[in-house]
């Protein structure tokens, strides 16, 4: 899927977990990449290896403010994704999703270019149908602690479709399900990074609630492949399209698998279940398969093993001990981002 060498691609949130992988893949495919990020949850370190690349540019900017640049395509990923992060400043989360979407759609409208929105399975809320297909409208609490993210992302989808209907902009909406892999922030509170970091340090593994709630985890390389295929698809393919790995697993099973793959002696402990935590989640990806010929290829064991190797490298000091990680991000330093310890 090579990009035309002349193509300049804007990636908002480009120094975050998914964004940094996307920038890397776009560069490898021949594109020019403009990475825009306010470094709220992303770090320069995530794209440091790209800074010397002659087709890569990094710009510190908050998407809630207008942005006037010249590009040929836009991937809109800017938004904190971990519940700990997006609940830290919920008003800013809604602003990022809604005002950020308006600004990026305004940019796409002025330039008449294609724009892809990183939406989320969270728009289904605590789903009452299983697995979730794109026809399902969701079961979302509009006033709870997750609402800033869920409703912000729902409103962004509305804006994308209204800009298409009203202004004829070519849009793409991807509903991304839980994705994991190298460059997740070790302290961001998401379950895969939490469990791996806890297991590597020999700390207790913290299962919230009874651990019977389920998720379906997609390895980052597969997800990026899906996003790029969606962007390259014909204009009539607008989505929303579910992108994720249908392999469903309970949090208890994930904890046991992490212990097995790390060879850890960590014990499993239980902590209270956060409010409005979805009970189950699994994508129906038949639409993405039919329209993009896409399906994830990385089995969970393999993806987890690669992610464990990444965290081992990050956490081990020269003496071979597992070190404490603290956030390198000034904006995130005010958060209690410590991985729950034993
Ligand atoms: P992340 O927190 O690692 O990355 C988000 C990036 O956006 C960070 O670099 C952050 O600094 C930046 N950002 C936040 N607010 C901004 C603002 N106002 N202006 C400019 N930049 C801003 O999260 P991620 O996992 O890489 O998620 C990327 C996108 O994918 C998000 O939109 C998220 O909602 C979506 N998504 C991710 C997952 C997942 O499992 N990783 C699942 C569903 C949806
Ligand atoms: N916008 C932007 N970059 C552009 C064009 C527009 O950031 O290149 C912003 C602009 O600030 C505006 C928003 O996008 O508030 C929506 O633009 P639109 O043209 O839809 O609306 P209007 O300018 O009429 O409010
Ligand atoms: N979770 C857990 N222990 C942790 C972190 C999360 O049991 O240390 C649970 C959480 O309650 C949820 C699931 O794992 O049921 C996935 O959480 P995550 O924050 O990764 O993603 P999301 O809830 O947004 O799907």
PDB file of N, CA and C and ligand atoms in Angstrom, residues 11-21 35-43 46 59-65 76-82 85-86 92-93 95-97 100 117-122 149 153 174-180 183-185 188 190 216-218 220 223 227 243 281 329 331, ligand 1:
ATOM      1  N   UNK A  11      -0.991  13.664  11.186  1.00  0.00           N
ATOM      2  CA  UNK A  11      -1.428  12.726  12.214  1.00  0.00           C
ATOM      3  C   UNK A  11      -1.546  13.505  13.515  1.00  0.00           C
ATOM      4  N   UNK A  12      -2.790  13.751  13.974  1.00  0.00           N
ATOM      5  CA  UNK A  12      -2.938  14.409  15.280  1.00  0.00           C
ATOM      6  C   UNK A  12      -2.850  13.334  16.365  1.00  0.00           C
ATOM      7  N   UNK A  13      -2.254  13.697  17.493  1.00  0.00           N
ATOM      8  CA  UNK A  13      -1.999  12.674  18.509  1.00  0.00           C
ATOM      9  C   UNK A  13      -0.887  11.743  18.057  1.00  0.00           C
ATOM     10  N   UNK A  14      -0.024  12.245  17.185  1.00  0.00           N
ATOM     11  CA  UNK A  14       0.989  11.401  16.524  1.00  0.00           C
ATOM     12  C   UNK A  14       2.113  10.947  17.428  1.00  0.00           C
ATOM     13  N   UNK A  15       2.257  11.552  18.613  1.00  0.00           N
ATOM     14  CA  UNK A  15       3.321  11.060  19.494  1.00  0.00           C
ATOM     15  C   UNK A  15       2.765  10.188  20.613  1.00  0.00           C
ATOM     16  N   UNK A  16       1.527   9.761  20.473  1.00  0.00           N
ATOM     17  CA  UNK A  16       0.939   8.818  21.432  1.00  0.00           C
ATOM     18  C   UNK A  16       1.258   7.384  21.032  1.00  0.00           C
ATOM     19  N   UNK A  17       0.610   6.464  21.715  1.00  0.00           N
ATOM     20  CA  UNK A  17       0.859   5.032  21.476  1.00  0.00           C
ATOM     21  C   UNK A  17       0.531   4.660  20.021  1.00  0.00           C
ATOM     22  N   UNK A  18      -0.726   4.792  19.619  1.00  0.00           N
ATOM     23  CA  UNK A  18      -1.091   4.406  18.256  1.00  0.00           C
ATOM     24  C   UNK A  18      -0.482   5.355  17.227  1.00  0.00           C
ATOM     25  N   UNK A  19      -0.493   6.660  17.548  1.00  0.00           N
ATOM     26  CA  UNK A  19      -0.021   7.666  16.594  1.00  0.00           C
ATOM     27  C   UNK A  19       1.422   7.446  16.190  1.00  0.00           C
ATOM     28  N   UNK A  20       2.265   7.077  17.149  1.00  0.00           N
ATOM     29  CA  UNK A  20       3.683   6.904  16.828  1.00  0.00           C
ATOM     30  C   UNK A  20       3.881   5.718  15.884  1.00  0.00           C
ATOM     31  N   UNK A  21       3.115   4.667  16.090  1.00  0.00           N
ATOM     32  CA  UNK A  21       3.211   3.518  15.162  1.00  0.00           C
ATOM     33  C   UNK A  21       2.699   3.909  13.775  1.00  0.00           C
ATOM     34  N   UNK A  35       3.379  15.408  12.331  1.00  0.00           N
ATOM     35  CA  UNK A  35       2.869  14.868  13.591  1.00  0.00           C
ATOM     36  C   UNK A  35       2.536  16.051  14.502  1.00  0.00           C
ATOM     37  N   UNK A  36       1.270  16.137  14.913  1.00  0.00           N
ATOM     38  CA  UNK A  36       0.826  17.247  15.771  1.00  0.00           C
ATOM     39  C   UNK A  36       0.385  16.681  17.111  1.00  0.00           C
ATOM     40  N   UNK A  37       0.917  17.233  18.195  1.00  0.00           N
ATOM     41  CA  UNK A  37       0.591  16.681  19.508  1.00  0.00           C
ATOM     42  C   UNK A  37       0.836  17.739  20.579  1.00  0.00           C
ATOM     43  N   UNK A  38       0.021  17.716  21.632  1.00  0.00           N
ATOM     44  CA  UNK A  38       0.275  18.655  22.743  1.00  0.00           C
ATOM     45  C   UNK A  38       1.008  17.970  23.895  1.00  0.00           C
ATOM     46  N   UNK A  39       1.413  16.718  23.692  1.00  0.00           N
ATOM     47  CA  UNK A  39       2.186  15.942  24.672  1.00  0.00           C
ATOM     48  C   UNK A  39       1.462  15.777  26.004  1.00  0.00           C
ATOM     49  N   UNK A  40       0.146  15.704  25.966  1.00  0.00           N
ATOM     50  CA  UNK A  40      -0.591  15.448  27.206  1.00  0.00           C
ATOM     51  C   UNK A  40      -0.318  14.022  27.693  1.00  0.00           C
ATOM     52  N   UNK A  41      -0.547  13.066  26.836  1.00  0.00           N
ATOM     53  CA  UNK A  41      -0.218  11.676  27.200  1.00  0.00           C
ATOM     54  C   UNK A  41       0.878  11.099  26.329  1.00  0.00           C
ATOM     55  N   UNK A  42       1.128  11.703  25.190  1.00  0.00           N
ATOM     56  CA  UNK A  42       2.196  11.230  24.315  1.00  0.00           C
ATOM     57  C   UNK A  42       3.516  11.867  24.725  1.00  0.00           C
ATOM     58  N   UNK A  43       4.607  11.322  24.222  1.00  0.00           N
ATOM     59  CA  UNK A  43       5.923  11.872  24.563  1.00  0.00           C
ATOM     60  C   UNK A  43       6.749  12.031  23.287  1.00  0.00           C
ATOM     61  N   UNK A  46       8.440   8.867  22.091  1.00  0.00           N
ATOM     62  CA  UNK A  46       7.762   7.907  21.207  1.00  0.00           C
ATOM     63  C   UNK A  46       8.109   8.113  19.738  1.00  0.00           C
ATOM     64  N   UNK A  59       5.132  18.922  15.478  1.00  0.00           N
ATOM     65  CA  UNK A  59       4.640  20.246  15.860  1.00  0.00           C
ATOM     66  C   UNK A  59       3.869  20.147  17.175  1.00  0.00           C
ATOM     67  N   UNK A  60       4.267  20.940  18.169  1.00  0.00           N
ATOM     68  CA  UNK A  60       3.506  20.959  19.430  1.00  0.00           C
ATOM     69  C   UNK A  60       2.294  21.873  19.233  1.00  0.00           C
ATOM     70  N   UNK A  61       1.126  21.309  19.367  1.00  0.00           N
ATOM     71  CA  UNK A  61      -0.091  22.082  19.129  1.00  0.00           C
ATOM     72  C   UNK A  61      -1.266  21.348  19.780  1.00  0.00           C
ATOM     73  N   UNK A  62      -2.203  22.123  20.313  1.00  0.00           N
ATOM     74  CA  UNK A  62      -3.408  21.556  20.919  1.00  0.00           C
ATOM     75  C   UNK A  62      -4.539  21.681  19.896  1.00  0.00           C
ATOM     76  N   UNK A  63      -5.163  20.571  19.539  1.00  0.00           N
ATOM     77  CA  UNK A  63      -6.170  20.593  18.463  1.00  0.00           C
ATOM     78  C   UNK A  63      -7.450  21.338  18.842  1.00  0.00           C
ATOM     79  N   UNK A  64      -7.588  21.734  20.112  1.00  0.00           N
ATOM     80  CA  UNK A  64      -8.758  22.546  20.452  1.00  0.00           C
ATOM     81  C   UNK A  64      -8.585  23.974  19.927  1.00  0.00           C
ATOM     82  N   UNK A  65      -7.382  24.293  19.410  1.00  0.00           N
ATOM     83  CA  UNK A  65      -7.151  25.584  18.753  1.00  0.00           C
ATOM     84  C   UNK A  65      -7.044  25.345  17.247  1.00  0.00           C
ATOM     85  N   UNK A  76      -7.098  11.800  12.509  1.00  0.00           N
ATOM     86  CA  UNK A  76      -7.359  12.521  13.768  1.00  0.00           C
ATOM     87  C   UNK A  76      -7.368  11.551  14.953  1.00  0.00           C
ATOM     88  N   UNK A  77      -6.225  11.458  15.619  1.00  0.00           N
ATOM     89  CA  UNK A  77      -6.083  10.536  16.755  1.00  0.00           C
ATOM     90  C   UNK A  77      -5.969  11.264  18.091  1.00  0.00           C
ATOM     91  N   UNK A  78      -5.869  12.594  18.062  1.00  0.00           N
ATOM     92  CA  UNK A  78      -5.599  13.321  19.312  1.00  0.00           C
ATOM     93  C   UNK A  78      -6.740  13.123  20.302  1.00  0.00           C
ATOM     94  N   UNK A  79      -6.431  12.540  21.436  1.00  0.00           N
ATOM     95  CA  UNK A  79      -7.374  12.344  22.548  1.00  0.00           C
ATOM     96  C   UNK A  79      -6.771  11.321  23.503  1.00  0.00           C
ATOM     97  N   UNK A  80      -6.749  11.622  24.795  1.00  0.00           N
ATOM     98  CA  UNK A  80      -6.269  10.588  25.717  1.00  0.00           C
ATOM     99  C   UNK A  80      -7.204   9.380  25.644  1.00  0.00           C
ATOM    100  N   UNK A  81      -6.635   8.168  25.735  1.00  0.00           N
ATOM    101  CA  UNK A  81      -7.456   6.973  25.533  1.00  0.00           C
ATOM    102  C   UNK A  81      -7.643   6.143  26.799  1.00  0.00           C
ATOM    103  N   UNK A  82      -6.744   6.293  27.751  1.00  0.00           N
ATOM    104  CA  UNK A  82      -6.873   5.467  28.953  1.00  0.00           C
ATOM    105  C   UNK A  82      -7.860   6.124  29.930  1.00  0.00           C
ATOM    106  N   UNK A  85      -6.367   8.640  32.266  1.00  0.00           N
ATOM    107  CA  UNK A  85      -5.995   9.906  31.620  1.00  0.00           C
ATOM    108  C   UNK A  85      -7.205  10.739  31.239  1.00  0.00           C
ATOM    109  N   UNK A  86      -8.205  10.111  30.597  1.00  0.00           N
ATOM    110  CA  UNK A  86      -9.297  10.955  30.100  1.00  0.00           C
ATOM    111  C   UNK A  86     -10.204  11.446  31.219  1.00  0.00           C
ATOM    112  N   UNK A  92     -11.525  18.950  29.431  1.00  0.00           N
ATOM    113  CA  UNK A  92     -10.557  19.013  28.324  1.00  0.00           C
ATOM    114  C   UNK A  92     -10.742  17.818  27.379  1.00  0.00           C
ATOM    115  N   UNK A  93     -11.123  16.665  27.931  1.00  0.00           N
ATOM    116  CA  UNK A  93     -11.340  15.482  27.075  1.00  0.00           C
ATOM    117  C   UNK A  93     -12.487  15.743  26.098  1.00  0.00           C
ATOM    118  N   UNK A  95     -13.574  18.672  25.169  1.00  0.00           N
ATOM    119  CA  UNK A  95     -13.136  19.719  24.229  1.00  0.00           C
ATOM    120  C   UNK A  95     -12.251  19.127  23.137  1.00  0.00           C
ATOM    121  N   UNK A  96     -11.334  18.259  23.537  1.00  0.00           N
ATOM    122  CA  UNK A  96     -10.433  17.659  22.540  1.00  0.00           C
ATOM    123  C   UNK A  96     -11.223  16.871  21.507  1.00  0.00           C
ATOM    124  N   UNK A  97     -12.191  16.079  21.982  1.00  0.00           N
ATOM    125  CA  UNK A  97     -12.967  15.262  21.035  1.00  0.00           C
ATOM    126  C   UNK A  97     -13.832  16.134  20.137  1.00  0.00           C
ATOM    127  N   UNK A 100     -11.758  19.692  18.893  1.00  0.00           N
ATOM    128  CA  UNK A 100     -10.674  19.146  18.058  1.00  0.00           C
ATOM    129  C   UNK A 100     -11.234  18.611  16.741  1.00  0.00           C
ATOM    130  N   UNK A 117     -11.272   9.553  11.432  1.00  0.00           N
ATOM    131  CA  UNK A 117     -11.460   9.745  12.864  1.00  0.00           C
ATOM    132  C   UNK A 117     -11.185   8.451  13.616  1.00  0.00           C
ATOM    133  N   UNK A 118     -10.329   8.552  14.655  1.00  0.00           N
ATOM    134  CA  UNK A 118     -10.113   7.417  15.557  1.00  0.00           C
ATOM    135  C   UNK A 118     -11.245   7.421  16.573  1.00  0.00           C
ATOM    136  N   UNK A 119     -12.336   6.737  16.239  1.00  0.00           N
ATOM    137  CA  UNK A 119     -13.426   6.588  17.202  1.00  0.00           C
ATOM    138  C   UNK A 119     -13.150   5.330  18.028  1.00  0.00           C
ATOM    139  N   UNK A 120     -14.122   4.900  18.764  1.00  0.00           N
ATOM    140  CA  UNK A 120     -13.820   3.869  19.769  1.00  0.00           C
ATOM    141  C   UNK A 120     -15.010   2.954  20.038  1.00  0.00           C
ATOM    142  N   UNK A 121     -14.718   1.769  20.499  1.00  0.00           N
ATOM    143  CA  UNK A 121     -15.756   0.832  20.937  1.00  0.00           C
ATOM    144  C   UNK A 121     -16.518   1.393  22.139  1.00  0.00           C
ATOM    145  N   UNK A 122     -15.920   2.389  22.822  1.00  0.00           N
ATOM    146  CA  UNK A 122     -16.609   3.011  23.965  1.00  0.00           C
ATOM    147  C   UNK A 122     -17.918   3.676  23.552  1.00  0.00           C
ATOM    148  N   UNK A 149     -15.486  10.958  27.602  1.00  0.00           N
ATOM    149  CA  UNK A 149     -14.840  10.256  26.490  1.00  0.00           C
ATOM    150  C   UNK A 149     -15.894   9.659  25.546  1.00  0.00           C
ATOM    151  N   UNK A 153     -16.668  11.264  21.952  1.00  0.00           N
ATOM    152  CA  UNK A 153     -16.393  10.497  20.732  1.00  0.00           C
ATOM    153  C   UNK A 153     -17.664  10.291  19.902  1.00  0.00           C
ATOM    154  N   UNK A 174     -13.269   5.024  12.106  1.00  0.00           N
ATOM    155  CA  UNK A 174     -12.870   3.700  12.609  1.00  0.00           C
ATOM    156  C   UNK A 174     -13.264   3.597  14.072  1.00  0.00           C
ATOM    157  N   UNK A 175     -14.010   2.564  14.413  1.00  0.00           N
ATOM    158  CA  UNK A 175     -14.312   2.307  15.831  1.00  0.00           C
ATOM    159  C   UNK A 175     -13.287   1.292  16.344  1.00  0.00           C
ATOM    160  N   UNK A 176     -12.306   1.823  17.052  1.00  0.00           N
ATOM    161  CA  UNK A 176     -11.174   1.008  17.491  1.00  0.00           C
ATOM    162  C   UNK A 176     -11.514   0.318  18.809  1.00  0.00           C
ATOM    163  N   UNK A 177     -11.304  -1.002  18.848  1.00  0.00           N
ATOM    164  CA  UNK A 177     -11.466  -1.758  20.100  1.00  0.00           C
ATOM    165  C   UNK A 177     -10.097  -1.851  20.789  1.00  0.00           C
ATOM    166  N   UNK A 178     -10.111  -2.295  22.035  1.00  0.00           N
ATOM    167  CA  UNK A 178      -8.881  -2.309  22.864  1.00  0.00           C
ATOM    168  C   UNK A 178      -7.660  -2.792  22.077  1.00  0.00           C
ATOM    169  N   UNK A 179      -6.658  -1.940  22.035  1.00  0.00           N
ATOM    170  CA  UNK A 179      -5.438  -2.248  21.300  1.00  0.00           C
ATOM    171  C   UNK A 179      -4.248  -2.130  22.249  1.00  0.00           C
ATOM    172  N   UNK A 180      -3.249  -2.992  22.054  1.00  0.00           N
ATOM    173  CA  UNK A 180      -2.108  -3.023  22.974  1.00  0.00           C
ATOM    174  C   UNK A 180      -0.837  -3.232  22.175  1.00  0.00           C
ATOM    175  N   UNK A 183       5.110   0.751  23.402  1.00  0.00           N
ATOM    176  CA  UNK A 183       4.880   2.195  23.524  1.00  0.00           C
ATOM    177  C   UNK A 183       3.583   2.557  24.222  1.00  0.00           C
ATOM    178  N   UNK A 184       2.854   1.575  24.769  1.00  0.00           N
ATOM    179  CA  UNK A 184       1.804   1.962  25.714  1.00  0.00           C
ATOM    180  C   UNK A 184       2.538   2.610  26.869  1.00  0.00           C
ATOM    181  N   UNK A 185       1.947   3.623  27.486  1.00  0.00           N
ATOM    182  CA  UNK A 185       2.602   4.246  28.628  1.00  0.00           C
ATOM    183  C   UNK A 185       2.551   3.286  29.819  1.00  0.00           C
ATOM    184  N   UNK A 188      -0.157   4.225  32.351  1.00  0.00           N
ATOM    185  CA  UNK A 188      -1.403   4.854  31.911  1.00  0.00           C
ATOM    186  C   UNK A 188      -2.652   4.170  32.438  1.00  0.00           C
ATOM    187  N   UNK A 190      -4.063   1.311  31.744  1.00  0.00           N
ATOM    188  CA  UNK A 190      -4.820   0.321  30.971  1.00  0.00           C
ATOM    189  C   UNK A 190      -4.393  -1.085  31.391  1.00  0.00           C
ATOM    190  N   UNK A 216     -11.548  -7.723  24.177  1.00  0.00           N
ATOM    191  CA  UNK A 216     -10.930  -8.428  23.052  1.00  0.00           C
ATOM    192  C   UNK A 216      -9.775  -7.543  22.600  1.00  0.00           C
ATOM    193  N   UNK A 217      -8.561  -8.054  22.625  1.00  0.00           N
ATOM    194  CA  UNK A 217      -7.373  -7.202  22.466  1.00  0.00           C
ATOM    195  C   UNK A 217      -6.721  -7.396  21.100  1.00  0.00           C
ATOM    196  N   UNK A 218      -6.440  -6.270  20.465  1.00  0.00           N
ATOM    197  CA  UNK A 218      -5.852  -6.282  19.120  1.00  0.00           C
ATOM    198  C   UNK A 218      -4.402  -5.795  19.209  1.00  0.00           C
ATOM    199  N   UNK A 220      -1.100  -3.895  18.075  1.00  0.00           N
ATOM    200  CA  UNK A 220      -1.017  -2.585  17.426  1.00  0.00           C
ATOM    201  C   UNK A 220      -0.727  -2.657  15.920  1.00  0.00           C
ATOM    202  N   UNK A 223      -3.847  -3.278  13.986  1.00  0.00           N
ATOM    203  CA  UNK A 223      -4.767  -2.133  14.024  1.00  0.00           C
ATOM    204  C   UNK A 223      -4.317  -1.051  13.034  1.00  0.00           C
ATOM    205  N   UNK A 227      -6.312   0.736   9.945  1.00  0.00           N
ATOM    206  CA  UNK A 227      -6.527   2.182   9.779  1.00  0.00           C
ATOM    207  C   UNK A 227      -6.048   2.633   8.394  1.00  0.00           C
ATOM    208  N   UNK A 243     -12.770  -1.919  14.150  1.00  0.00           N
ATOM    209  CA  UNK A 243     -11.437  -2.491  13.961  1.00  0.00           C
ATOM    210  C   UNK A 243     -10.974  -3.039  15.303  1.00  0.00           C
ATOM    211  N   UNK A 281     -17.134  -6.984  25.926  1.00  0.00           N
ATOM    212  CA  UNK A 281     -16.877  -6.245  24.688  1.00  0.00           C
ATOM    213  C   UNK A 281     -16.171  -7.154  23.689  1.00  0.00           C
ATOM    214  N   UNK A 329       6.142  13.022  31.342  1.00  0.00           N
ATOM    215  CA  UNK A 329       5.326  14.023  30.698  1.00  0.00           C
ATOM    216  C   UNK A 329       4.851  15.064  31.719  1.00  0.00           C
ATOM    217  N   UNK A 331       2.626  17.335  31.670  1.00  0.00           N
ATOM    218  CA  UNK A 331       1.175  17.482  31.810  1.00  0.00           C
ATOM    219  C   UNK A 331       0.591  16.342  32.623  1.00  0.00           C
TER     220      UNK A 331
HETATM  221  P1  LIG B   1      -2.530   7.964  23.707  1.00  0.00           P
HETATM  222  O1  LIG B   1      -2.991   8.648  24.939  1.00  0.00           O
HETATM  223  O2  LIG B   1      -1.250   7.200  23.768  1.00  0.00           O
HETATM  224  O3  LIG B   1      -2.399   9.004  22.502  1.00  0.00           O
HETATM  225  C1  LIG B   1      -3.202  10.142  22.362  1.00  0.00           C
HETATM  226  C2  LIG B   1      -2.324  11.281  21.874  1.00  0.00           C
HETATM  227  O4  LIG B   1      -3.119  12.456  21.698  1.00  0.00           O
HETATM  228  C3  LIG B   1      -1.215  11.635  22.875  1.00  0.00           C
HETATM  229  O5  LIG B   1       0.009  11.753  22.197  1.00  0.00           O
HETATM  230  C4  LIG B   1      -1.687  12.962  23.446  1.00  0.00           C
HETATM  231  O6  LIG B   1      -0.620  13.758  23.902  1.00  0.00           O
HETATM  232  C5  LIG B   1      -2.426  13.553  22.268  1.00  0.00           C
HETATM  233  N1  LIG B   1      -3.410  14.568  22.642  1.00  0.00           N
HETATM  234  C6  LIG B   1      -4.346  14.518  23.614  1.00  0.00           C
HETATM  235  N2  LIG B   1      -5.073  15.642  23.644  1.00  0.00           N
HETATM  236  C7  LIG B   1      -4.591  16.435  22.633  1.00  0.00           C
HETATM  237  C8  LIG B   1      -4.919  17.733  22.164  1.00  0.00           C
HETATM  238  N3  LIG B   1      -5.908  18.437  22.711  1.00  0.00           N
HETATM  239  N4  LIG B   1      -4.195  18.245  21.131  1.00  0.00           N
HETATM  240  C9  LIG B   1      -3.189  17.538  20.567  1.00  0.00           C
HETATM  241  N5  LIG B   1      -2.836  16.305  20.972  1.00  0.00           N
HETATM  242  C10 LIG B   1      -3.531  15.766  21.995  1.00  0.00           C
HETATM  243  O7  LIG B   1      -3.715   7.030  23.224  1.00  0.00           O
HETATM  244  P2  LIG B   1      -3.775   5.979  22.019  1.00  0.00           P
HETATM  245  O8  LIG B   1      -4.061   4.663  22.595  1.00  0.00           O
HETATM  246  O9  LIG B   1      -2.627   6.139  21.101  1.00  0.00           O
HETATM  247  O10 LIG B   1      -5.105   6.471  21.286  1.00  0.00           O
HETATM  248  C11 LIG B   1      -5.071   7.227  20.082  1.00  0.00           C
HETATM  249  C12 LIG B   1      -6.489   7.437  19.569  1.00  0.00           C
HETATM  250  O11 LIG B   1      -7.111   6.184  19.321  1.00  0.00           O
HETATM  251  C13 LIG B   1      -7.379   8.194  20.562  1.00  0.00           C
HETATM  252  O12 LIG B   1      -8.206   9.072  19.836  1.00  0.00           O
HETATM  253  C14 LIG B   1      -8.210   7.100  21.180  1.00  0.00           C
HETATM  254  O13 LIG B   1      -9.465   7.572  21.605  1.00  0.00           O
HETATM  255  C15 LIG B   1      -8.327   6.110  20.032  1.00  0.00           C
HETATM  256  N6  LIG B   1      -8.555   4.746  20.539  1.00  0.00           N
HETATM  257  C16 LIG B   1      -7.536   4.014  21.106  1.00  0.00           C
HETATM  258  C17 LIG B   1      -7.801   2.742  21.599  1.00  0.00           C
HETATM  259  C18 LIG B   1      -6.721   1.885  22.201  1.00  0.00           C
HETATM  260  O14 LIG B   1      -7.016   0.788  22.667  1.00  0.00           O
HETATM  261  N7  LIG B   1      -5.461   2.281  22.192  1.00  0.00           N
HETATM  262  C19 LIG B   1      -9.094   2.229  21.532  1.00  0.00           C
HETATM  263  C20 LIG B   1     -10.102   3.019  20.992  1.00  0.00           C
HETATM  264  C21 LIG B   1      -9.825   4.263  20.473  1.00  0.00           C
END
